[in-house]
Amino acid sequence: MEAPDIAIDVGQLKNGDIDESLYSRQLYVLGHEAMRRMGSSHVLIAGLKGLGVEIAKNIALAGVKSLTLFDPEPARLPDLSSQFFLHPEDVGKPRAAVTAPRVAELNAYTPVTVHPSDSLTRNLDGLRQYQVIVLTGVSLKDQLTISEFCHKNGIYIVIADIFGLFASIFSDFGPQFTISDATGENPLSGIVADIDSEGLVSALDETRHGLEDGDYVTFSEVQGMEGLNNAEPRKITVKGPYTFSIGDVSTLGEYKRGGLYTQVKMPKIVDFQSQSEQLKKPDLLMSDFAKFDRPLQLHIGFQALHAFKEAHGHLPRPHNQDDASDIFQKAQALSDQGNDKVELDEKLLRELSYQAQGDLSPMAALFGGLAAQEVLKAVSGKFHPILQWLYFDSLESLPTSVQRSEQLCKPLDTRYDGQIAVFGRDFQDKLTNISEFLVGAGAIGCEMLKNWAMIGLGTGPKGKINVTDNDQIEKSNLNRQFLFRPKDVGKLKSDCAAEAVQAMNPELKGHIVTFRDRVGSETENIFNEHFWDSLDGVTNALDNVDARQYIDRRCVFFRKPLLESGTLGTKGNTQVVLPKLTESYSSSQDPPEHSFPQCTLRSFPNRIEHTIAWAKEKFHQYFVGPPETVNLYISKPDYIQKMLKQSGNEIPTVESIRDFLVTKKPTNFDDCIMWAREQFEKEYNNAIQQLLHNFPKDSTTASGAPFWSGPKRAPDPLKFSSLDPTHLSFIIAAANLHAFNYGIQGGSDVARDHYLRVMDDMIIPEFSPNPSIKIQADDNEPDPNAPQNGGPGYGDDDDLQKLISELPPRKSLAGFKLDPVEFEKDDDTNHHIDFITSASNLRAQNYAIAEADRHKTKFIAGKIIPAIATTTALVTGLVVLELYKVVDGKDDIEQYKNGFVNLALPFFGFSEPIASPKGKYLSRDGEVTIDKIWDRFEVENVTLQDFIDDFDKRGLDIQMISSGVSLLYAAFYAQAKRKDKLPLKLSELVESVSRTKIPDHQKNVILEVTADDQTGEDVDLPYVMLKLGK
């Protein structure tokens, strides 16, 4: 059954448009077509405890045509263990009725209603209006009735259940379901180097093609086998990392040169079986390869739970031995009925029974994200669905530091009963008295705070939650940062997030402290030693590596556990950092960000990414760099003299100052329009003519090969046309940005015809190539325009002095200042992305490269991180499952899990954290083992002599001591210099050498030491913490 392609008719769309300012980050995950399909879909969610409301929240944020909720059951106080949209005053009211208006607040484009019935099974025909139905907390009998109806009537169904630390999900999208894009990855492409007579394709310059067997590719610009160009996609067989076969090419002639290959995403057809068939012989997706025997046992165990509830009217009681025995017997009976007998672990099945009434917020978050993504897959056809069952458990999260028993786990008629049923009262008390620091209140931060509010973290007499974020809320945040509403745009994230979760759990009032500060070296007076000492742990919710590494270093210094996580579209990862046990976040690093060779950007682009990078450089060269330089010239009396001492680009810099202040200084907006038209001519006509003058289209290399071949695409100059919307868009954006630099009024008030009239009056001189200009042909060659021998850049001293004499005196510019443009990608009215898009696409026209629309350009130029609420919810669920272990104080590294998930595939991978590296040195008393990350030497503020003597007693002969960039002591110092330093206290030594006073708030100083041990060899030692005794 093909994914629905219903005519677009939804409230959030006008003429097929999508509100990109709201959905921008999600659009980069799903794409416009998938979101249009979602926007024509009706979804029903049945069951509105914690899991159901998580799914509803994620689907509402994602945006569907309508979302309908069903749960006529009255709310109970224990529901508040995970149902974040219920309040104590809602107890006794129908769950759906009180939840629907709160879900509706999440997205004005997704109407939310209540299904008008008190039973889904009594009127199955009422389900025909929905494309997808989600069942949570529904009896197996009703599941089978509804799923059978859906399977026969082309309605997609997702069924999810949670029992404490156990959970399952089942998907049935019917027969012949079409997956349009199984992975969501961008199609691969490359340049063809050769195609032999057997159909073996070689990629240019030994670039790995990245393709897999069974992929399909198309070709363009091939010379000699023209029949391949724009033909039907060809299935490939990988022959090596740089080669692949496309089969028979015997009728296509002989390959000559050139060509591009592009991967094509081919539809995949999948047949789903009904739930009744799958119960007997399940297809199981592994969630944890370390638990290979679990899924089948849980498949039977979950059926036993349903059978128990059918017989007794309730699920097994927490930690009740009789109920657990009954569950195991039922599971054995079910196993015996099957064709293949499953070997059951009684301990596992009894644990399932103990936790059956458990209701945990992180498990709801984890499976709420997973189930919601399955719904989006069903209605969009984007990404590969689960086939067809997935079972999961996190039994490692069970506490070992406290007792669990029927008495300790029984309900207390509190909002935490769902958690107490799993962990017991004593562990709940532990959670409430934790002091945790959340760094970041964005997407992950909002989800984290919601989970913490539900589990009662920090609500006890000793408990506290600290949260900081210096960002303000933007409209694009609302699509996934679910604690915020449109009225909050412009407010601080930390304040709004704290206010929202206190409404979810009023017990947090007085226990949550908000900061508006970025955590970094500049705020160590705020987040000082006293602050860090008060913490039990730290959770990162950051979006950049530098900030993560800083927090990581502080956690290592103060020996605090750190929970780290991140998302990228449908991908998510989690990491646990534990003092004395694991490596730190900074122990491993991502590969450096890919950059393009300057020669490629300047003269030889072959991909749209090259032209976008070039356009962004032009944005800086036109509207950022020169105004900043002009302001420095005006404000700093010695700017020219200092610049002259830094040889390199003096002449271009002074020329820029002169142009912006004298020769090209505009007096009105018409001047800005003329300036923009001149830049068009300069970049897209003159520069290209000059390039072709230096390297004509028929030129060859020293070896006789065509110069314009392989990655080098021969360009063509552009002739300006006011009828071309890209040409005019460039003029409008460039003129407005140039006007902004000078504070000249432009904007949308200027009519299109006015731009045309101004340009019609201009005389554009014919361009004549300059034979003296040299252009670098390859990045391996020296740049012929680079400054030589330390002289002034691009000229001589006389030229430079002449230019300086043309600058207006600084005194004549008193009060004058230019406004440099600060790049902001999310403001659609500021012309920033408009300029980069048009500038990039004009260059693409020069080189016959496929152009990119504004959406794609914004993504690349703005370095936007694609994001979707489903992944965020799932990842935070995994983090809180690890938080349980940290709070329990587990010291067995094997009990912790780092996670990596990709909801698109779907894939789940869990691994034991990597242990911290150890080192050794030989002391006077024998070999000493040290932890290279977590160990350190701690010393009082003693004299340098005492410090050296103390290390000597350890068998370590100090060779050097440093603090930051200051070398405090070295064994090779002259005797007199050493004699002066030895009586000084270490703090005095630091201040005298660094010539900087230690701040009053700082209680410690870090010293680095190199020393020889008893072998006489230099050893790798931990740092030294000098305690100042303040």
Short mmCIF file of C-alpha atoms in Angstrom, two decimals, residues 21 142 386 410 412 439 520 558 641 668 871 914-915:
data_model
loop_
_atom_site.label_atom_id
_atom_site.label_comp_id
_atom_site.label_asym_id
_atom_site.label_seq_id
_atom_site.Cartn_x
_atom_site.Cartn_y
_atom_site.Cartn_z
CA SER A 21 10.16 30.10 9.96
CA ASP A 142 -8.85 -4.66 21.65
CA ILE A 386 10.28 -0.87 12.21
CA LYS A 410 3.50 -0.27 47.01
CA LEU A 412 1.36 5.74 48.28
CA VAL A 439 23.65 23.58 30.89
CA GLY A 520 32.83 29.75 30.28
CA PHE A 558 35.64 19.12 40.20
CA GLN A 641 50.97 52.32 11.75
CA ASN A 668 21.72 57.97 -1.25
CA THR A 871 14.91 12.35 18.26
CA ILE A 914 35.49 3.50 27.53
CA ALA A 915 37.50 3.28 30.75
#
